[in-house]
PDB file of C-alpha atoms and ligand atoms in Angstrom:
ATOM      1  CA  MET A   6      -9.521 -18.504   0.698  1.00 84.00           C
ATOM      2  CA  HIS A   7      -5.886 -17.422   0.239  1.00 91.00           C
ATOM      3  CA  ASN A   8      -3.095 -19.354  -1.071  1.00 95.00           C
ATOM      4  CA  PHE A   9      -0.192 -18.638   1.213  1.00 98.00           C
ATOM      5  CA  LEU A  10       3.402 -19.344   0.163  1.00 98.00           C
ATOM      6  CA  PRO A  11       4.688 -22.345   1.775  1.00 98.00           C
ATOM      7  CA  VAL A  12       7.546 -20.739   3.861  1.00 98.00           C
ATOM      8  CA  ALA A  13       7.469 -18.025   6.193  1.00 98.00           C
ATOM      9  CA  TYR A  14      10.179 -15.774   8.110  1.00 98.00           C
ATOM     10  CA  PHE A  15       9.196 -16.015  11.773  1.00 98.00           C
ATOM     11  CA  GLU A  16      11.337 -15.219  14.977  1.00 98.00           C
ATOM     12  CA  GLY A  17      14.660 -15.238  12.749  1.00 97.00           C
ATOM     13  CA  LYS A  18      14.169 -18.576  10.960  1.00 98.00           C
ATOM     14  CA  PHE A  19      12.420 -19.841   7.817  1.00 98.00           C
ATOM     15  CA  VAL A  20       9.935 -22.228   8.758  1.00 98.00           C
ATOM     16  CA  PRO A  21       6.678 -23.859   6.922  1.00 98.00           C
ATOM     17  CA  PHE A  22       3.860 -21.065   6.928  1.00 98.00           C
ATOM     18  CA  GLU A  23       1.631 -23.307   9.228  1.00 98.00           C
ATOM     19  CA  GLU A  24       4.194 -23.007  11.934  1.00 98.00           C
ATOM     20  CA  ALA A  25       4.480 -19.463  12.333  1.00 98.00           C
ATOM     21  CA  ASN A  26       2.062 -18.656  14.843  1.00 98.00           C
ATOM     22  CA  ILE A  27       1.804 -16.350  17.669  1.00 98.00           C
ATOM     23  CA  SER A  28       0.334 -16.336  21.187  1.00 98.00           C
ATOM     24  CA  ILE A  29      -2.985 -14.880  22.122  1.00 97.00           C
ATOM     25  CA  ALA A  30      -1.032 -12.861  24.850  1.00 97.00           C
ATOM     26  CA  THR A  31       0.833 -11.126  22.187  1.00 98.00           C
ATOM     27  CA  HIS A  32       1.320  -7.385  22.903  1.00 98.00           C
ATOM     28  CA  ALA A  33       0.680  -6.139  19.410  1.00 98.00           C
ATOM     29  CA  LEU A  34      -2.544  -8.012  19.129  1.00 97.00           C
ATOM     30  CA  HIS A  35      -4.012  -5.869  21.961  1.00 97.00           C
ATOM     31  CA  TYR A  36      -2.757  -2.538  21.176  1.00 98.00           C
ATOM     32  CA  GLY A  37      -2.448  -2.479  17.632  1.00 97.00           C
ATOM     33  CA  THR A  38       1.444  -1.607  18.053  1.00 98.00           C
ATOM     34  CA  GLY A  39       2.437  -3.454  14.921  1.00 98.00           C
ATOM     35  CA  ALA A  40       3.474  -1.936  11.320  1.00 98.00           C
ATOM     36  CA  PHE A  41       3.507  -3.616   8.082  1.00 98.00           C
ATOM     37  CA  GLY A  42       4.524  -3.474   4.631  1.00 98.00           C
ATOM     38  CA  GLY A  43       3.017  -4.950   1.485  1.00 97.00           C
ATOM     39  CA  LEU A  44       4.593  -5.244  -1.887  1.00 97.00           C
ATOM     40  CA  ARG A  45       3.996  -7.217  -5.164  1.00 96.00           C
ATOM     41  CA  GLY A  46       6.294  -9.816  -6.692  1.00 97.00           C
ATOM     42  CA  ILE A  47       5.688 -11.268 -10.322  1.00 97.00           C
ATOM     43  CA  PRO A  48       7.468 -13.844 -12.039  1.00 96.00           C
ATOM     44  CA  HIS A  49       9.440 -12.206 -14.851  1.00 95.00           C
ATOM     45  CA  PRO A  50       7.173 -12.631 -17.961  1.00 93.00           C
ATOM     46  CA  GLN A  51      10.329 -13.292 -20.333  1.00 91.00           C
ATOM     47  CA  ASN A  52      12.483 -15.059 -17.900  1.00 84.00           C
ATOM     48  CA  SER A  53      10.916 -17.784 -15.530  1.00 80.00           C
ATOM     49  CA  GLY A  54      13.832 -17.797 -13.561  1.00 93.00           C
ATOM     50  CA  GLN A  55      13.604 -14.346 -12.017  1.00 96.00           C
ATOM     51  CA  ILE A  56      11.204 -12.625  -9.812  1.00 98.00           C
ATOM     52  CA  LEU A  57      10.367  -8.693 -10.108  1.00 98.00           C
ATOM     53  CA  LEU A  58       9.842  -6.661  -7.042  1.00 98.00           C
ATOM     54  CA  PHE A  59       8.667  -3.183  -7.771  1.00 97.00           C
ATOM     55  CA  ARG A  60      10.702  -0.404  -5.776  1.00 98.00           C
ATOM     56  CA  LEU A  61      11.821  -2.851  -3.031  1.00 98.00           C
ATOM     57  CA  ASP A  62      14.134  -0.350  -1.652  1.00 98.00           C
ATOM     58  CA  ARG A  63      11.589   2.138  -0.904  1.00 98.00           C
ATOM     59  CA  HIS A  64       9.070  -0.420   0.676  1.00 98.00           C
ATOM     60  CA  CYS A  65      12.056  -1.645   2.963  1.00 98.00           C
ATOM     61  CA  GLN A  66      12.832   2.040   3.935  1.00 98.00           C
ATOM     62  CA  ARG A  67       9.321   2.661   4.865  1.00 98.00           C
ATOM     63  CA  LEU A  68       9.046  -0.323   6.947  1.00 98.00           C
ATOM     64  CA  SER A  69      12.229   0.484   8.638  1.00 98.00           C
ATOM     65  CA  LYS A  70      10.828   4.087   9.371  1.00 98.00           C
ATOM     66  CA  SER A  71       7.563   2.704  10.552  1.00 98.00           C
ATOM     67  CA  ALA A  72       9.589   0.488  12.900  1.00 98.00           C
ATOM     68  CA  ARG A  73      11.284   3.629  14.403  1.00 98.00           C
ATOM     69  CA  PHE A  74       7.863   4.720  15.337  1.00 97.00           C
ATOM     70  CA  LEU A  75       7.469   1.473  17.237  1.00 98.00           C
ATOM     71  CA  ASN A  76      10.830   2.327  19.171  1.00 98.00           C
ATOM     72  CA  PHE A  77      12.332  -0.541  17.119  1.00 98.00           C
ATOM     73  CA  ASP A  78      15.482  -0.387  15.367  1.00 98.00           C
ATOM     74  CA  LEU A  79      15.038  -2.601  12.336  1.00 98.00           C
ATOM     75  CA  PRO A  80      17.581  -1.165   9.245  1.00 98.00           C
ATOM     76  CA  ALA A  81      16.145  -1.404   5.789  1.00 98.00           C
ATOM     77  CA  ASP A  82      18.857  -3.553   4.397  1.00 98.00           C
ATOM     78  CA  LYS A  83      17.995  -6.104   6.914  1.00 98.00           C
ATOM     79  CA  ILE A  84      14.525  -6.192   5.669  1.00 98.00           C
ATOM     80  CA  GLN A  85      15.509  -6.646   2.249  1.00 98.00           C
ATOM     81  CA  SER A  86      17.652  -9.445   2.696  1.00 98.00           C
ATOM     82  CA  VAL A  87      15.216 -11.257   4.438  1.00 98.00           C
ATOM     83  CA  ILE A  88      12.581 -10.530   1.728  1.00 98.00           C
ATOM     84  CA  VAL A  89      15.273 -11.811  -0.942  1.00 98.00           C
ATOM     85  CA  ASP A  90      15.835 -15.122   0.989  1.00 98.00           C
ATOM     86  CA  PHE A  91      12.258 -15.455   1.468  1.00 98.00           C
ATOM     87  CA  ILE A  92      11.487 -15.311  -2.356  1.00 98.00           C
ATOM     88  CA  LYS A  93      14.368 -17.785  -3.055  1.00 98.00           C
ATOM     89  CA  LYS A  94      13.016 -20.208  -0.524  1.00 98.00           C
ATOM     90  CA  ASN A  95       9.431 -19.790  -1.773  1.00 98.00           C
ATOM     91  CA  ALA A  96      10.377 -19.774  -5.732  1.00 96.00           C
ATOM     92  CA  PRO A  97       6.782 -18.591  -6.523  1.00 96.00           C
ATOM     93  CA  THR A  98       5.461 -19.163 -10.039  1.00 95.00           C
ATOM     94  CA  VAL A  99       2.436 -16.609  -9.840  1.00 95.00           C
ATOM     95  CA  SER A 100       1.770 -13.271  -8.969  1.00 95.00           C
ATOM     96  CA  PHE A 101       2.041 -12.694  -5.248  1.00 97.00           C
ATOM     97  CA  TYR A 102       2.192 -10.310  -2.388  1.00 97.00           C
ATOM     98  CA  ILE A 103       4.798 -10.055   0.398  1.00 98.00           C
ATOM     99  CA  ARG A 104       3.485  -8.806   3.716  1.00 98.00           C
ATOM    100  CA  PRO A 105       6.587  -7.880   6.117  1.00 98.00           C
ATOM    101  CA  PHE A 106       5.272  -6.991   9.634  1.00 98.00           C
ATOM    102  CA  VAL A 107       7.184  -5.629  12.661  1.00 98.00           C
ATOM    103  CA  TYR A 108       5.422  -5.706  15.921  1.00 98.00           C
ATOM    104  CA  THR A 109       5.832  -5.909  19.786  1.00 98.00           C
ATOM    105  CA  SER A 110       6.098  -9.657  20.264  1.00 98.00           C
ATOM    106  CA  ASP A 111       6.183  -9.570  24.027  1.00 96.00           C
ATOM    107  CA  LEU A 112       3.569 -11.500  26.053  1.00 96.00           C
ATOM    108  CA  GLY A 113       1.582  -9.281  28.334  1.00 89.00           C
ATOM    109  CA  ILE A 114      -0.259  -6.139  28.928  1.00 92.00           C
ATOM    110  CA  ALA A 115       0.202  -2.328  29.556  1.00 95.00           C
ATOM    111  CA  PRO A 116       0.269  -0.370  26.344  1.00 96.00           C
ATOM    112  CA  ARG A 117       4.018   0.836  25.759  1.00 97.00           C
ATOM    113  CA  LEU A 118       6.674   0.782  23.263  1.00 97.00           C
ATOM    114  CA  HIS A 119       9.738   0.878  25.618  1.00 97.00           C
ATOM    115  CA  LYS A 120      10.852  -2.250  27.486  1.00 96.00           C
ATOM    116  CA  VAL A 121       8.871  -4.549  25.254  1.00 97.00           C
ATOM    117  CA  GLU A 122      10.121  -7.029  22.769  1.00 97.00           C
ATOM    118  CA  LYS A 123       9.845  -6.461  19.163  1.00 98.00           C
ATOM    119  CA  ASP A 124       9.890  -8.785  16.366  1.00 98.00           C
ATOM    120  CA  PHE A 125       9.846  -8.970  12.490  1.00 98.00           C
ATOM    121  CA  PHE A 126       7.899 -11.793  10.253  1.00 98.00           C
ATOM    122  CA  VAL A 127       7.499 -12.167   6.626  1.00 98.00           C
ATOM    123  CA  TYR A 128       4.801 -14.211   4.748  1.00 98.00           C
ATOM    124  CA  GLY A 129       3.238 -14.131   1.247  1.00 98.00           C
ATOM    125  CA  LEU A 130       0.082 -15.090  -0.526  1.00 97.00           C
ATOM    126  CA  GLU A 131      -0.799 -15.351  -4.044  1.00 95.00           C
ATOM    127  CA  LEU A 132      -2.631 -12.201  -5.119  1.00 93.00           C
ATOM    128  CA  GLY A 133      -4.471 -11.203  -8.371  1.00 86.00           C
ATOM    129  CA  ASP A 134      -6.700  -8.147  -8.824  1.00 87.00           C
ATOM    130  CA  TYR A 135      -7.323  -6.435  -5.372  1.00 89.00           C
ATOM    131  CA  LEU A 136      -9.994  -4.320  -6.926  1.00 90.00           C
ATOM    132  CA  SER A 137     -11.863  -4.496 -10.359  1.00 91.00           C
ATOM    133  CA  PRO A 138      -9.721  -3.047 -13.297  1.00 91.00           C
ATOM    134  CA  GLU A 139     -12.961  -2.184 -14.900  1.00 92.00           C
ATOM    135  CA  GLY A 140     -13.464   0.512 -12.154  1.00 96.00           C
ATOM    136  CA  VAL A 141     -15.031   1.070  -8.860  1.00 98.00           C
ATOM    137  CA  SER A 142     -17.856   2.692  -7.255  1.00 98.00           C
ATOM    138  CA  CYS A 143     -16.848   4.829  -3.898  1.00 98.00           C
ATOM    139  CA  ARG A 144     -18.698   6.209  -1.126  1.00 98.00           C
ATOM    140  CA  ILE A 145     -17.539   8.936   0.914  1.00 98.00           C
ATOM    141  CA  SER A 146     -16.951   7.694   4.135  1.00 98.00           C
ATOM    142  CA  SER A 147     -18.518   8.833   7.355  1.00 98.00           C
ATOM    143  CA  TRP A 148     -15.442   7.910   8.974  1.00 98.00           C
ATOM    144  CA  TYR A 149     -12.404  10.733   8.841  1.00 98.00           C
ATOM    145  CA  ARG A 150      -8.843   9.732   8.220  1.00 98.00           C
ATOM    146  CA  GLN A 151      -6.897  10.186  11.564  1.00 97.00           C
ATOM    147  CA  GLU A 152      -4.810  13.038  12.122  1.00 96.00           C
ATOM    148  CA  ASP A 153      -1.074  13.002  12.202  1.00 95.00           C
ATOM    149  CA  ARG A 154      -1.172  14.652  15.682  1.00 95.00           C
ATOM    150  CA  SER A 155      -2.522  11.735  17.207  1.00 94.00           C
ATOM    151  CA  LEU A 156      -0.819   8.812  14.903  1.00 93.00           C
ATOM    152  CA  PRO A 157       2.172   8.578  13.020  1.00 95.00           C
ATOM    153  CA  LEU A 158       0.561   8.313   9.592  1.00 95.00           C
ATOM    154  CA  ARG A 159       3.610   8.298   7.774  1.00 92.00           C
ATOM    155  CA  GLY A 160       4.084   4.739   9.224  1.00 94.00           C
ATOM    156  CA  LYS A 161       2.026   1.996   8.240  1.00 97.00           C
ATOM    157  CA  ILE A 162       0.907   1.348  11.874  1.00 98.00           C
ATOM    158  CA  SER A 163      -1.465  -1.640  12.158  1.00 98.00           C
ATOM    159  CA  GLY A 164      -3.895   0.064  14.875  1.00 97.00           C
ATOM    160  CA  ALA A 165      -4.601   2.669  12.203  1.00 96.00           C
ATOM    161  CA  TYR A 166      -6.198   0.002   9.903  1.00 98.00           C
ATOM    162  CA  ILE A 167      -9.493  -0.066  12.111  1.00 98.00           C
ATOM    163  CA  THR A 168     -10.442   3.374  10.383  1.00 98.00           C
ATOM    164  CA  SER A 169      -9.753   1.787   7.131  1.00 98.00           C
ATOM    165  CA  SER A 170     -11.799  -1.213   8.166  1.00 98.00           C
ATOM    166  CA  LEU A 171     -14.737   0.805   9.273  1.00 98.00           C
ATOM    167  CA  ALA A 172     -14.907   2.738   6.151  1.00 98.00           C
ATOM    168  CA  LYS A 173     -14.404  -0.279   3.811  1.00 98.00           C
ATOM    169  CA  THR A 174     -17.165  -2.183   5.579  1.00 98.00           C
ATOM    170  CA  GLU A 175     -19.443   0.710   5.570  1.00 98.00           C
ATOM    171  CA  ALA A 176     -18.716   1.264   1.954  1.00 98.00           C
ATOM    172  CA  VAL A 177     -19.343  -2.345   1.066  1.00 98.00           C
ATOM    173  CA  GLU A 178     -22.460  -2.880   3.126  1.00 98.00           C
ATOM    174  CA  SER A 179     -24.215   0.233   1.525  1.00 98.00           C
ATOM    175  CA  GLY A 180     -23.535  -1.145  -2.005  1.00 98.00           C
ATOM    176  CA  PHE A 181     -20.174   0.455  -3.083  1.00 98.00           C
ATOM    177  CA  ASP A 182     -16.997  -1.234  -3.577  1.00 98.00           C
ATOM    178  CA  GLU A 183     -14.508   1.468  -1.982  1.00 98.00           C
ATOM    179  CA  ALA A 184     -14.449   4.128   0.622  1.00 98.00           C
ATOM    180  CA  ILE A 185     -12.982   7.747   0.159  1.00 98.00           C
ATOM    181  CA  LEU A 186     -12.054   9.276   3.648  1.00 98.00           C
ATOM    182  CA  MET A 187     -11.962  12.946   4.206  1.00 98.00           C
ATOM    183  CA  ASN A 188      -9.528  14.430   6.713  1.00 98.00           C
ATOM    184  CA  SER A 189     -10.482  16.347   9.793  1.00 97.00           C
ATOM    185  CA  GLN A 190     -10.227  19.592   7.746  1.00 97.00           C
ATOM    186  CA  GLY A 191     -12.852  18.368   5.342  1.00 98.00           C
ATOM    187  CA  LYS A 192     -10.660  17.772   2.600  1.00 98.00           C
ATOM    188  CA  VAL A 193     -10.244  14.528   0.339  1.00 98.00           C
ATOM    189  CA  SER A 194      -7.474  12.173   2.135  1.00 98.00           C
ATOM    190  CA  GLU A 195      -7.414   8.727   0.416  1.00 98.00           C
ATOM    191  CA  ALA A 196      -9.162   5.426   0.249  1.00 98.00           C
ATOM    192  CA  SER A 197      -8.995   2.685   2.743  1.00 97.00           C
ATOM    193  CA  GLY A 198      -5.733   1.354   1.363  1.00 97.00           C
ATOM    194  CA  MET A 199      -4.999   3.662  -1.764  1.00 98.00           C
ATOM    195  CA  ASN A 200      -4.193   7.277  -2.533  1.00 98.00           C
ATOM    196  CA  VAL A 201      -6.499   9.158  -4.392  1.00 98.00           C
ATOM    197  CA  PHE A 202      -5.722  11.157  -8.143  1.00 98.00           C
ATOM    198  CA  LEU A 203      -8.112  13.119 -10.242  1.00 98.00           C
ATOM    199  CA  VAL A 204      -7.554  14.839 -13.376  1.00 98.00           C
ATOM    200  CA  ARG A 205      -9.159  18.196 -14.377  1.00 98.00           C
ATOM    201  CA  ASP A 206      -8.505  19.860 -17.389  1.00 97.00           C
ATOM    202  CA  GLY A 207      -5.287  17.687 -18.448  1.00 97.00           C
ATOM    203  CA  ARG A 208      -3.756  18.273 -15.003  1.00 98.00           C
ATOM    204  CA  LEU A 209      -3.077  15.432 -12.442  1.00 98.00           C
ATOM    205  CA  ILE A 210      -4.041  16.523  -9.158  1.00 98.00           C
ATOM    206  CA  THR A 211      -3.482  14.658  -5.715  1.00 98.00           C
ATOM    207  CA  PRO A 212      -3.526  15.543  -2.196  1.00 98.00           C
ATOM    208  CA  GLY A 213      -0.455  16.439  -0.731  1.00 98.00           C
ATOM    209  CA  PHE A 214       1.312  14.785   2.336  1.00 96.00           C
ATOM    210  CA  GLU A 215      -0.105  17.477   4.602  1.00 96.00           C
ATOM    211  CA  GLN A 216      -3.464  16.096   3.956  1.00 97.00           C
ATOM    212  CA  ASP A 217      -3.098  12.947   6.439  1.00 97.00           C
ATOM    213  CA  ILE A 218      -2.320  10.536   3.452  1.00 98.00           C
ATOM    214  CA  LEU A 219       0.026   7.666   3.590  1.00 97.00           C
ATOM    215  CA  GLU A 220       3.345   8.333   1.509  1.00 97.00           C
ATOM    216  CA  GLY A 221       2.205   5.758  -0.993  1.00 98.00           C
ATOM    217  CA  ILE A 222       5.201   4.314  -3.258  1.00 98.00           C
ATOM    218  CA  THR A 223       2.710   3.874  -6.153  1.00 98.00           C
ATOM    219  CA  ARG A 224       1.640   7.420  -5.441  1.00 98.00           C
ATOM    220  CA  ASP A 225       5.235   8.587  -5.735  1.00 98.00           C
ATOM    221  CA  SER A 226       5.839   6.542  -8.835  1.00 98.00           C
ATOM    222  CA  ILE A 227       2.815   8.013 -10.839  1.00 98.00           C
ATOM    223  CA  ILE A 228       3.799  11.554  -9.779  1.00 98.00           C
ATOM    224  CA  ALA A 229       7.212  10.573 -11.397  1.00 98.00           C
ATOM    225  CA  ILE A 230       5.683   9.001 -14.693  1.00 98.00           C
ATOM    226  CA  ALA A 231       3.270  11.949 -15.073  1.00 98.00           C
ATOM    227  CA  LYS A 232       6.037  14.310 -14.999  1.00 98.00           C
ATOM    228  CA  ASP A 233       8.113  12.364 -17.492  1.00 97.00           C
ATOM    229  CA  LEU A 234       5.060  12.325 -19.768  1.00 97.00           C
ATOM    230  CA  GLY A 235       4.893  15.876 -19.589  1.00 98.00           C
ATOM    231  CA  ILE A 236       1.466  15.872 -17.800  1.00 98.00           C
ATOM    232  CA  PRO A 237       1.321  18.548 -15.300  1.00 98.00           C
ATOM    233  CA  VAL A 238       1.071  17.241 -11.474  1.00 98.00           C
ATOM    234  CA  VAL A 239      -0.394  19.382  -8.656  1.00 98.00           C
ATOM    235  CA  GLU A 240      -0.117  18.350  -5.159  1.00 98.00           C
ATOM    236  CA  ARG A 241      -2.694  20.442  -3.078  1.00 98.00           C
ATOM    237  CA  PRO A 242      -5.741  20.180  -0.781  1.00 98.00           C
ATOM    238  CA  VAL A 243      -8.652  18.776  -2.772  1.00 98.00           C
ATOM    239  CA  ASP A 244     -12.448  19.406  -2.028  1.00 98.00           C
ATOM    240  CA  LYS A 245     -15.209  16.745  -2.392  1.00 97.00           C
ATOM    241  CA  THR A 246     -16.800  18.491  -5.049  1.00 96.00           C
ATOM    242  CA  GLU A 247     -13.807  18.551  -7.285  1.00 96.00           C
ATOM    243  CA  LEU A 248     -13.820  14.743  -7.069  1.00 96.00           C
ATOM    244  CA  LEU A 249     -17.423  14.735  -8.062  1.00 96.00           C
ATOM    245  CA  ILE A 250     -16.747  16.895 -11.337  1.00 96.00           C
ATOM    246  CA  ALA A 251     -13.382  15.681 -12.185  1.00 97.00           C
ATOM    247  CA  ASP A 252     -12.860  14.329 -15.870  1.00 98.00           C
ATOM    248  CA  GLU A 253     -11.193  11.220 -14.288  1.00 98.00           C
ATOM    249  CA  VAL A 254     -10.517   9.749 -10.811  1.00 98.00           C
ATOM    250  CA  PHE A 255      -8.422   7.033  -9.946  1.00 98.00           C
ATOM    251  CA  LEU A 256      -7.117   4.984  -6.739  1.00 98.00           C
ATOM    252  CA  SER A 257      -3.402   4.046  -6.416  1.00 98.00           C
ATOM    253  CA  GLY A 258      -1.918   1.467  -4.312  1.00 97.00           C
ATOM    254  CA  THR A 259       0.451  -1.495  -4.202  1.00 96.00           C
ATOM    255  CA  ALA A 260      -2.623  -4.014  -4.285  1.00 92.00           C
ATOM    256  CA  ALA A 261      -4.883  -1.948  -6.272  1.00 93.00           C
ATOM    257  CA  LYS A 262      -2.291  -0.546  -8.948  1.00 95.00           C
ATOM    258  CA  ILE A 263      -4.162   2.206 -10.716  1.00 97.00           C
ATOM    259  CA  THR A 264      -7.811   1.427 -10.333  1.00 97.00           C
ATOM    260  CA  PRO A 265     -10.264   3.914 -12.132  1.00 98.00           C
ATOM    261  CA  VAL A 266     -13.327   5.186 -10.148  1.00 98.00           C
ATOM    262  CA  ARG A 267     -16.445   4.849 -12.073  1.00 97.00           C
ATOM    263  CA  GLN A 268     -18.996   6.197  -9.635  1.00 97.00           C
ATOM    264  CA  ILE A 269     -18.850   8.629  -6.389  1.00 98.00           C
ATOM    265  CA  GLU A 270     -21.915   8.446  -4.451  1.00 97.00           C
ATOM    266  CA  SER A 271     -24.557   9.204  -7.048  1.00 96.00           C
ATOM    267  CA  TYR A 272     -22.170  10.696  -9.541  1.00 97.00           C
ATOM    268  CA  HIS A 273     -21.053   8.912 -12.497  1.00 96.00           C
ATOM    269  CA  CYS A 274     -17.597   9.421 -13.701  1.00 95.00           C
ATOM    270  CA  SER A 275     -16.798   9.331 -17.629  1.00 93.00           C
ATOM    271  CA  THR A 276     -15.435   6.071 -19.048  1.00 95.00           C
ATOM    272  CA  HIS A 277     -13.218   7.976 -21.189  1.00 96.00           C
ATOM    273  CA  ARG A 278     -10.038   8.027 -19.246  1.00 97.00           C
ATOM    274  CA  PRO A 279      -6.949   8.927 -21.324  1.00 98.00           C
ATOM    275  CA  ILE A 280      -4.841  10.160 -18.678  1.00 98.00           C
ATOM    276  CA  THR A 281      -5.370   7.261 -16.427  1.00 98.00           C
ATOM    277  CA  ASP A 282      -5.037   4.728 -19.187  1.00 98.00           C
ATOM    278  CA  ARG A 283      -1.653   6.083 -19.986  1.00 98.00           C
ATOM    279  CA  LEU A 284      -0.485   6.166 -16.585  1.00 98.00           C
ATOM    280  CA  ARG A 285      -1.784   2.498 -16.088  1.00 98.00           C
ATOM    281  CA  ASP A 286      -0.132   1.204 -19.208  1.00 97.00           C
ATOM    282  CA  LYS A 287       3.119   2.929 -18.393  1.00 98.00           C
ATOM    283  CA  LEU A 288       3.192   1.509 -14.610  1.00 98.00           C
ATOM    284  CA  SER A 289       2.288  -2.058 -15.761  1.00 96.00           C
ATOM    285  CA  ALA A 290       5.280  -1.850 -18.469  1.00 97.00           C
ATOM    286  CA  ILE A 291       7.569  -0.631 -15.831  1.00 97.00           C
ATOM    287  CA  THR A 292       6.549  -3.276 -13.306  1.00 97.00           C
ATOM    288  CA  GLU A 293       7.228  -6.040 -15.979  1.00 96.00           C
ATOM    289  CA  ASP A 294      10.561  -4.710 -16.644  1.00 96.00           C
ATOM    290  CA  ALA A 295       9.536  -3.787 -20.016  1.00 96.00           C
ATOM    291  CA  ASP A 296      10.597  -0.042 -19.873  1.00 96.00           C
ATOM    292  CA  ALA A 297      14.295   0.568 -20.025  1.00 95.00           C
ATOM    293  CA  ASN A 298      14.179   4.095 -18.430  1.00 96.00           C
ATOM    294  CA  TYR A 299      12.604   2.733 -15.156  1.00 97.00           C
ATOM    295  CA  ARG A 300      14.627  -0.578 -14.568  1.00 95.00           C
ATOM    296  CA  ASP A 301      16.145   0.819 -11.388  1.00 97.00           C
ATOM    297  CA  TRP A 302      12.700   0.589  -9.917  1.00 98.00           C
ATOM    298  CA  VAL A 303      12.666  -2.993 -10.664  1.00 98.00           C
ATOM    299  CA  PHE A 304      14.511  -5.273  -8.382  1.00 98.00           C
ATOM    300  CA  LYS A 305      15.335  -8.820  -9.650  1.00 97.00           C
ATOM    301  CA  VAL A 306      15.671 -11.952  -7.715  1.00 97.00           C
ATOM    302  CA  ASP A 307      17.176 -15.078  -9.243  1.00 96.00           C
ATOM    303  CA  ILE A 308      15.174 -18.051  -8.031  1.00 93.00           C
TER     304      ILE A 308
HETATM  305  C1  LIG B 413      -3.777   3.729   3.808  1.00 74.29           C
HETATM  306  C2  LIG B 413      -3.043   3.382   2.651  1.00 74.29           C
HETATM  307  N1  LIG B 413      -2.784   4.678   1.709  1.00 74.29           N
HETATM  308  C3  LIG B 413      -2.285   4.276   0.606  1.00 74.29           C
HETATM  309  C4  LIG B 413      -1.594   3.132   0.242  1.00 74.29           C
HETATM  310  C5  LIG B 413      -0.760   3.045  -0.727  1.00 74.29           C
HETATM  311  O1  LIG B 413       0.338   3.077  -0.698  1.00 74.29           O
HETATM  312  P1  LIG B 413       1.465   2.206  -1.657  1.00 74.29           P
HETATM  313  O2  LIG B 413       1.227   2.718  -3.033  1.00 74.29           O
HETATM  314  O3  LIG B 413       2.877   2.232  -0.993  1.00 74.29           O
HETATM  315  O4  LIG B 413       1.084   0.678  -1.773  1.00 74.29           O
HETATM  316  C6  LIG B 413      -1.716   1.974   1.318  1.00 74.29           C
HETATM  317  C7  LIG B 413      -1.229   0.817   0.913  1.00 74.29           C
HETATM  318  O5  LIG B 413      -0.313   0.208   1.361  1.00 74.29           O
HETATM  319  C8  LIG B 413      -2.485   2.084   2.662  1.00 74.29           C
HETATM  320  O6  LIG B 413      -2.695   0.951   3.354  1.00 74.29           O
END
């Protein structure tokens, strides 16, 4: 059961979450013509009157760009101001997750993006750990990540998540925690809702943007942090076998943060993870506003 935050933003107004409902004829429900964001908020560990949002500007920009793929002009600063008001109205006291969603809100049939009304809503829910911080087992999915030539993969388009859903359920029903998907070129792409990193010989390696990945904001942050720590970072195509013999493997995402991988198929990864641990400690300090060098990544809302 989820604990939803009491107030949602829906059809241009703040309303009780229970009253934010859509019709069964909603266009996006049928055609997957929505796009979403997902960001975490936490109460400031030292100042109970403040909520911290990690890289709010980047999340709003990505959603605005996703909206463009839906033929919808929704400026990032509009999204940002709604999210800030949303937080003030809810005044959360525990860690939570915000889900802003843009979609074709018209009622009726015929898949298209022109001449169809669009709308934007925001709701939130309490969220602790999404994956076990102790580490997860991964299956190499029999489902492949979609290709950018058939879907705008730089947007978080709701319809694309059928593949993530198939992969995740296949993994869980066959005894694993998560799925790692290859792309159509047979290279490592990403997990069901996370980017993938590996460490080999002290270098941090992750598939590049041309590998049909989502442009993860956590991924971007980890790359910047690693560079600042003097860890060499390489963005390049990754083979499945490299994952199997890597010194360390981890997944990254807003929900998953940095989650170590402890097993891939029948291969067990080392539990000695010095680089993963370093990056994880740094990322968590940054999100808690405890690292002065990255304060501009943390947006503060006074509640
Ligand atoms: C498919 C997919 N890949 C990667 C990510 C990680 O992205 P971010 O770090 O921006 O949360 C997500 C999470 O939203 C995702 O859904």
